């Protein structure tokens, strides 16, 4: 949750994770990539990690419990060195499996940011609705490198910005499998549609913005497509983000990475990763800022 700007911070945090979970094993699920030796590479690497909580660390005293989680790391690489990276991990599912209270952890994480003077993890304008205008009819397709990537950006814009959920039945196979946050394993178009309805139910004014897309032919047949995206809006409703509780109206930014497996023009598998815990931290941080403002008003 947040940004790191130097190599040593990344190394330090990795060591902390290894200390807390010495038995953890990361199993590469697949890599979607593009690039070459001259321009460099962009990779989207999904890892399924499992282990046991046996040592003290950021999650407190060891619980001895087993856990499994999914993480996707998008990396920019030049001359065999990673110089930029985006990591999206499902931290909420780890806390749940360890039997820990996510609200206690989120408050601690938010307080660490608040004490540094940070009062929001995201600022800016919601791009879905500018003034009272409707969503843009067409997305920006400059990110795409081929027809399949363009088609993917088009239908994602129609579904997530224009709220045309009926489009999903045209792009998903009837027997599609979904592998989502909180280790959800679902089957069929209706189940996947409900997952996205539930996400937008929690953040009903969310605007969807793709940030990168890449695709790779795969040995199983067909093509796999990786999309890194952001949704921005406000916590104004009820949905699948149940740990957020009653609607708070606080601004939220969701960063997610999704891998699609297309066969014969339809999506047959989807792996979707975003972190509900990071959203809970954003709400706690906003509430701390509100309390600080109220306290300052009483003092003046």
Short mmCIF file of C-alpha atoms in Angstrom, two decimals:
data_model
loop_
_atom_site.label_atom_id
_atom_site.label_comp_id
_atom_site.label_asym_id
_atom_site.label_seq_id
_atom_site.Cartn_x
_atom_site.Cartn_y
_atom_site.Cartn_z
CA UNK A 1 0.00 0.00 0.00
CA UNK A 2 1.88 3.01 -1.26
CA UNK A 3 4.98 3.74 -3.31
CA UNK A 4 8.63 2.81 -2.92
CA UNK A 5 11.35 4.71 -4.70
CA UNK A 6 14.57 2.80 -4.09
CA UNK A 7 15.92 -0.71 -4.37
CA UNK A 8 16.89 -1.09 -0.71
CA UNK A 9 13.35 -0.46 0.52
CA UNK A 10 12.13 -3.25 -1.75
CA UNK A 11 14.88 -5.57 -0.47
CA UNK A 12 14.11 -4.69 3.16
CA UNK A 13 10.40 -5.42 2.79
CA UNK A 14 11.13 -8.69 1.01
CA UNK A 15 13.40 -9.76 3.87
CA UNK A 16 10.64 -8.92 6.37
CA UNK A 17 8.20 -11.11 4.46
CA UNK A 18 10.70 -13.98 4.36
CA UNK A 19 11.28 -13.66 8.12
CA UNK A 20 7.55 -13.75 8.89
CA UNK A 21 6.76 -16.56 6.42
CA UNK A 22 9.95 -18.66 6.09
CA UNK A 23 7.94 -21.59 4.70
CA UNK A 24 6.16 -19.54 2.06
CA UNK A 25 6.49 -20.80 -1.50
CA UNK A 26 5.64 -18.72 -4.53
CA UNK A 27 4.48 -20.78 -7.50
CA UNK A 28 4.52 -19.06 -10.88
CA UNK A 29 1.14 -19.49 -12.53
CA UNK A 30 1.78 -17.65 -15.78
CA UNK A 31 3.58 -14.70 -17.35
CA UNK A 32 2.11 -12.41 -20.00
CA UNK A 33 4.65 -10.16 -21.66
CA UNK A 34 5.69 -7.99 -24.57
CA UNK A 35 8.89 -6.27 -25.74
CA UNK A 36 12.34 -7.12 -27.06
CA UNK A 37 16.05 -6.87 -26.22
CA UNK A 38 16.36 -3.37 -27.67
CA UNK A 39 13.28 -1.64 -26.23
CA UNK A 40 13.06 -3.65 -23.03
CA UNK A 41 10.29 -5.87 -21.72
CA UNK A 42 7.01 -5.51 -19.87
CA UNK A 43 5.90 -8.58 -17.92
CA UNK A 44 2.76 -9.37 -15.95
CA UNK A 45 3.60 -12.27 -13.64
CA UNK A 46 0.98 -14.05 -11.53
CA UNK A 47 2.16 -16.00 -8.49
CA UNK A 48 0.18 -18.24 -6.18
CA UNK A 49 1.81 -18.17 -2.75
CA UNK A 50 1.19 -20.51 0.16
CA UNK A 51 2.80 -21.08 3.53
CA UNK A 52 2.40 -21.04 7.30
CA UNK A 53 2.57 -18.12 9.73
CA UNK A 54 5.34 -19.34 12.05
CA UNK A 55 7.28 -16.21 13.03
CA UNK A 56 6.52 -12.78 14.57
CA UNK A 57 6.37 -9.83 12.20
CA UNK A 58 3.98 -7.37 10.61
CA UNK A 59 1.05 -9.68 11.37
CA UNK A 60 1.93 -9.95 15.07
CA UNK A 61 2.74 -13.13 17.01
CA UNK A 62 2.78 -16.34 14.95
CA UNK A 63 -0.60 -18.03 14.59
CA UNK A 64 0.67 -21.27 13.07
CA UNK A 65 -2.07 -21.05 10.46
CA UNK A 66 -1.75 -21.95 6.79
CA UNK A 67 -2.53 -19.41 4.07
CA UNK A 68 -2.78 -19.13 0.30
CA UNK A 69 -2.91 -15.94 -1.73
CA UNK A 70 -2.57 -14.66 -5.28
CA UNK A 71 -0.31 -11.80 -6.39
CA UNK A 72 0.32 -10.21 -9.78
CA UNK A 73 3.46 -8.16 -10.40
CA UNK A 74 3.80 -5.97 -13.50
CA UNK A 75 7.45 -5.17 -14.24
CA UNK A 76 9.29 -2.93 -16.69
CA UNK A 77 12.68 -4.42 -17.50
CA UNK A 78 15.68 -3.09 -19.39
CA UNK A 79 19.02 -4.87 -19.78
CA UNK A 80 17.87 -7.58 -17.36
CA UNK A 81 17.08 -5.09 -14.59
CA UNK A 82 13.64 -4.21 -13.23
CA UNK A 83 13.34 -0.44 -13.05
CA UNK A 84 9.62 -0.07 -12.38
CA UNK A 85 7.11 -2.41 -10.79
CA UNK A 86 3.44 -2.51 -9.82
CA UNK A 87 2.42 -5.21 -7.34
CA UNK A 88 -1.16 -6.08 -6.47
CA UNK A 89 -1.56 -8.70 -3.75
CA UNK A 90 -4.64 -9.97 -1.94
CA UNK A 91 -3.60 -9.05 1.60
CA UNK A 92 -7.13 -9.22 2.97
CA UNK A 93 -7.33 -12.95 2.32
CA UNK A 94 -4.11 -13.50 4.29
CA UNK A 95 -5.52 -11.72 7.36
CA UNK A 96 -8.74 -13.70 7.12
CA UNK A 97 -6.91 -17.03 6.95
CA UNK A 98 -4.69 -16.07 9.88
CA UNK A 99 -7.77 -15.19 11.94
CA UNK A 100 -6.75 -11.55 12.38
CA UNK A 101 -9.02 -8.50 12.54
CA UNK A 102 -8.51 -6.49 9.33
CA UNK A 103 -9.78 -3.31 11.00
CA UNK A 104 -7.03 -3.41 13.63
CA UNK A 105 -4.39 -3.97 10.95
CA UNK A 106 -5.85 -1.26 8.67
CA UNK A 107 -5.89 1.29 11.49
CA UNK A 108 -2.25 0.56 12.26
CA UNK A 109 -1.29 0.91 8.59
CA UNK A 110 -3.31 4.12 8.23
CA UNK A 111 -1.80 5.62 11.38
CA UNK A 112 1.71 5.00 10.04
CA UNK A 113 0.80 7.07 6.96
CA UNK A 114 -1.09 9.70 8.96
CA UNK A 115 1.87 10.32 11.25
CA UNK A 116 3.93 11.14 8.16
CA UNK A 117 1.43 13.86 7.27
CA UNK A 118 -0.39 11.88 4.59
CA UNK A 119 -4.17 12.32 4.73
CA UNK A 120 -5.18 10.62 1.46
CA UNK A 121 -3.67 7.94 -0.77
CA UNK A 122 -5.42 9.28 -3.86
CA UNK A 123 -6.40 12.72 -5.12
CA UNK A 124 -7.76 14.01 -8.39
CA UNK A 125 -10.91 14.10 -10.47
CA UNK A 126 -13.23 11.17 -11.08
CA UNK A 127 -12.84 10.65 -14.82
CA UNK A 128 -16.08 8.79 -15.52
CA UNK A 129 -18.35 11.83 -15.31
CA UNK A 130 -16.96 15.28 -16.07
CA UNK A 131 -19.54 17.77 -14.88
CA UNK A 132 -22.92 16.32 -15.89
CA UNK A 133 -21.73 14.76 -19.14
CA UNK A 134 -22.26 11.03 -19.79
CA UNK A 135 -19.26 8.67 -19.99
CA UNK A 136 -17.18 8.94 -23.14
CA UNK A 137 -18.56 6.81 -25.96
CA UNK A 138 -15.14 5.40 -26.89
CA UNK A 139 -12.09 4.58 -24.77
CA UNK A 140 -8.53 5.62 -25.49
CA UNK A 141 -7.15 2.73 -27.56
CA UNK A 142 -3.55 3.95 -27.77
CA UNK A 143 -2.54 1.38 -25.16
CA UNK A 144 -3.45 -1.51 -27.49
CA UNK A 145 -0.91 -3.29 -29.69
CA UNK A 146 -3.23 -5.59 -31.66
CA UNK A 147 -6.90 -6.25 -32.45
CA UNK A 148 -7.52 -8.50 -29.43
CA UNK A 149 -6.17 -5.87 -27.05
CA UNK A 150 -8.29 -3.18 -28.73
CA UNK A 151 -11.39 -5.36 -28.43
CA UNK A 152 -10.61 -5.98 -24.75
CA UNK A 153 -10.30 -2.26 -24.00
CA UNK A 154 -13.54 -1.59 -25.88
CA UNK A 155 -15.69 -4.07 -23.98
CA UNK A 156 -14.13 -3.14 -20.62
CA UNK A 157 -15.03 0.50 -21.26
CA UNK A 158 -18.59 -0.43 -22.20
CA UNK A 159 -19.05 -2.59 -19.10
CA UNK A 160 -17.20 -0.62 -16.43
CA UNK A 161 -17.71 2.98 -17.55
CA UNK A 162 -20.96 2.82 -19.50
CA UNK A 163 -22.40 0.13 -17.18
CA UNK A 164 -23.51 -2.06 -20.10
CA UNK A 165 -23.26 -5.32 -18.15
CA UNK A 166 -25.18 -7.22 -20.81
CA UNK A 167 -22.03 -6.99 -22.95
CA UNK A 168 -20.35 -9.55 -20.70
CA UNK A 169 -22.37 -12.43 -22.15
CA UNK A 170 -20.89 -11.59 -25.56
CA UNK A 171 -17.24 -11.81 -24.48
CA UNK A 172 -17.27 -14.59 -21.86
CA UNK A 173 -17.71 -18.27 -22.71
CA UNK A 174 -20.72 -19.87 -21.05
CA UNK A 175 -18.43 -22.19 -19.05
CA UNK A 176 -15.94 -19.46 -18.04
CA UNK A 177 -14.05 -19.90 -14.76
CA UNK A 178 -13.26 -16.97 -12.47
CA UNK A 179 -10.41 -16.86 -9.95
CA UNK A 180 -10.85 -13.72 -7.89
CA UNK A 181 -10.01 -11.85 -4.68
CA UNK A 182 -10.52 -13.69 -1.39
CA UNK A 183 -9.68 -16.90 -3.32
CA UNK A 184 -13.10 -16.92 -4.95
CA UNK A 185 -13.54 -19.68 -7.51
CA UNK A 186 -16.68 -19.11 -9.59
CA UNK A 187 -18.25 -20.53 -12.72
CA UNK A 188 -20.36 -18.95 -15.43
CA UNK A 189 -21.12 -15.51 -16.79
CA UNK A 190 -23.79 -14.66 -14.20
CA UNK A 191 -21.40 -15.26 -11.29
CA UNK A 192 -18.71 -13.05 -12.83
CA UNK A 193 -21.23 -10.33 -13.66
CA UNK A 194 -22.31 -10.29 -10.02
CA UNK A 195 -18.71 -9.86 -8.86
CA UNK A 196 -18.37 -6.66 -10.87
CA UNK A 197 -21.86 -5.46 -9.96
CA UNK A 198 -20.85 -5.94 -6.33
CA UNK A 199 -17.60 -4.01 -6.76
CA UNK A 200 -19.41 -1.10 -8.40
CA UNK A 201 -22.19 -1.40 -5.83
CA UNK A 202 -19.66 -0.48 -3.15
CA UNK A 203 -18.20 2.34 -5.29
CA UNK A 204 -21.17 3.30 -7.49
CA UNK A 205 -19.58 6.39 -9.06
CA UNK A 206 -16.32 4.60 -9.92
CA UNK A 207 -14.55 5.46 -13.14
CA UNK A 208 -12.50 2.73 -14.82
CA UNK A 209 -9.10 3.58 -16.34
CA UNK A 210 -6.86 0.98 -18.00
CA UNK A 211 -3.17 1.76 -17.55
CA UNK A 212 -1.46 -1.02 -19.50
CA UNK A 213 -2.36 -4.01 -21.66
CA UNK A 214 -0.27 -6.85 -23.08
CA UNK A 215 -0.98 -10.23 -24.66
CA UNK A 216 0.84 -13.49 -25.30
CA UNK A 217 -0.12 -16.66 -27.21
CA UNK A 218 -0.15 -19.59 -24.79
CA UNK A 219 0.67 -23.29 -24.97
CA UNK A 220 -2.86 -24.29 -23.93
CA UNK A 221 -4.18 -22.63 -27.06
CA UNK A 222 -5.59 -19.17 -27.52
CA UNK A 223 -4.11 -15.98 -26.08
CA UNK A 224 -3.71 -14.57 -22.59
CA UNK A 225 -4.23 -10.84 -22.02
CA UNK A 226 -3.07 -8.83 -18.99
CA UNK A 227 -4.74 -5.52 -18.08
CA UNK A 228 -3.54 -3.25 -15.28
CA UNK A 229 -6.32 -0.88 -14.28
CA UNK A 230 -7.53 1.64 -11.73
CA UNK A 231 -11.02 2.44 -10.49
CA UNK A 232 -11.64 5.71 -8.65
CA UNK A 233 -14.79 6.79 -6.88
CA UNK A 234 -16.43 7.05 -3.47
CA UNK A 235 -17.64 4.50 -0.95
CA UNK A 236 -21.32 5.33 -1.30
CA UNK A 237 -23.07 1.97 -1.46
CA UNK A 238 -23.25 -1.69 -0.55
CA UNK A 239 -21.58 -4.50 -2.48
CA UNK A 240 -18.99 -7.24 -2.17
CA UNK A 241 -16.54 -5.06 -0.21
CA UNK A 242 -18.21 -6.08 3.03
CA UNK A 243 -15.29 -5.26 5.36
CA UNK A 244 -15.72 -1.58 4.49
CA UNK A 245 -18.98 -1.56 6.44
CA UNK A 246 -21.66 1.11 6.10
CA UNK A 247 -21.11 3.57 3.22
CA UNK A 248 -18.75 6.31 4.38
CA UNK A 249 -18.63 8.55 1.31
CA UNK A 250 -14.83 8.44 1.40
CA UNK A 251 -12.82 8.59 -1.79
CA UNK A 252 -11.30 5.29 -2.88
CA UNK A 253 -8.84 4.12 -5.50
CA UNK A 254 -8.75 0.46 -6.47
CA UNK A 255 -5.71 -0.79 -8.38
CA UNK A 256 -6.21 -4.18 -9.99
CA UNK A 257 -4.55 -6.47 -12.50
CA UNK A 258 -6.60 -8.96 -14.49
CA UNK A 259 -5.44 -11.83 -16.69
CA UNK A 260 -7.84 -13.14 -19.33
CA UNK A 261 -7.49 -16.36 -21.33
CA UNK A 262 -9.21 -16.10 -24.71
CA UNK A 263 -10.03 -19.15 -26.82
CA UNK A 264 -12.02 -18.99 -30.05
CA UNK A 265 -12.83 -15.35 -29.40
CA UNK A 266 -14.26 -15.88 -25.89
CA UNK A 267 -12.83 -15.58 -22.38
CA UNK A 268 -12.61 -19.05 -20.81
CA UNK A 269 -10.61 -18.11 -17.68
CA UNK A 270 -10.17 -14.92 -15.68
CA UNK A 271 -7.72 -14.25 -12.84
CA UNK A 272 -8.52 -11.00 -11.04
CA UNK A 273 -6.50 -9.47 -8.19
CA UNK A 274 -7.22 -6.35 -6.13
CA UNK A 275 -6.88 -5.78 -2.40
CA UNK A 276 -9.86 -4.92 -0.20
CA UNK A 277 -7.47 -4.26 2.68
CA UNK A 278 -5.93 -1.30 0.86
CA UNK A 279 -9.42 0.20 0.51
CA UNK A 280 -10.05 -0.25 4.21
CA UNK A 281 -6.77 1.55 4.94
CA UNK A 282 -7.88 4.45 2.71
CA UNK A 283 -11.14 4.78 4.64
CA UNK A 284 -9.37 4.67 8.02
CA UNK A 285 -6.91 7.31 6.83
CA UNK A 286 -9.71 9.61 5.64
CA UNK A 287 -11.51 9.19 8.96
CA UNK A 288 -8.33 10.08 10.86
CA UNK A 289 -8.00 13.23 8.76
CA UNK A 290 -11.64 14.14 9.51
CA UNK A 291 -11.10 13.65 13.24
CA UNK A 292 -7.95 15.76 13.14
CA UNK A 293 -9.84 18.57 11.36
CA UNK A 294 -12.69 18.43 13.87
CA UNK A 295 -10.23 18.52 16.77
CA UNK A 296 -8.47 21.52 15.22
CA UNK A 297 -11.81 23.33 14.84
CA UNK A 298 -12.60 22.77 18.52
CA UNK A 299 -9.17 24.10 19.48
CA UNK A 300 -9.53 27.30 17.46
#
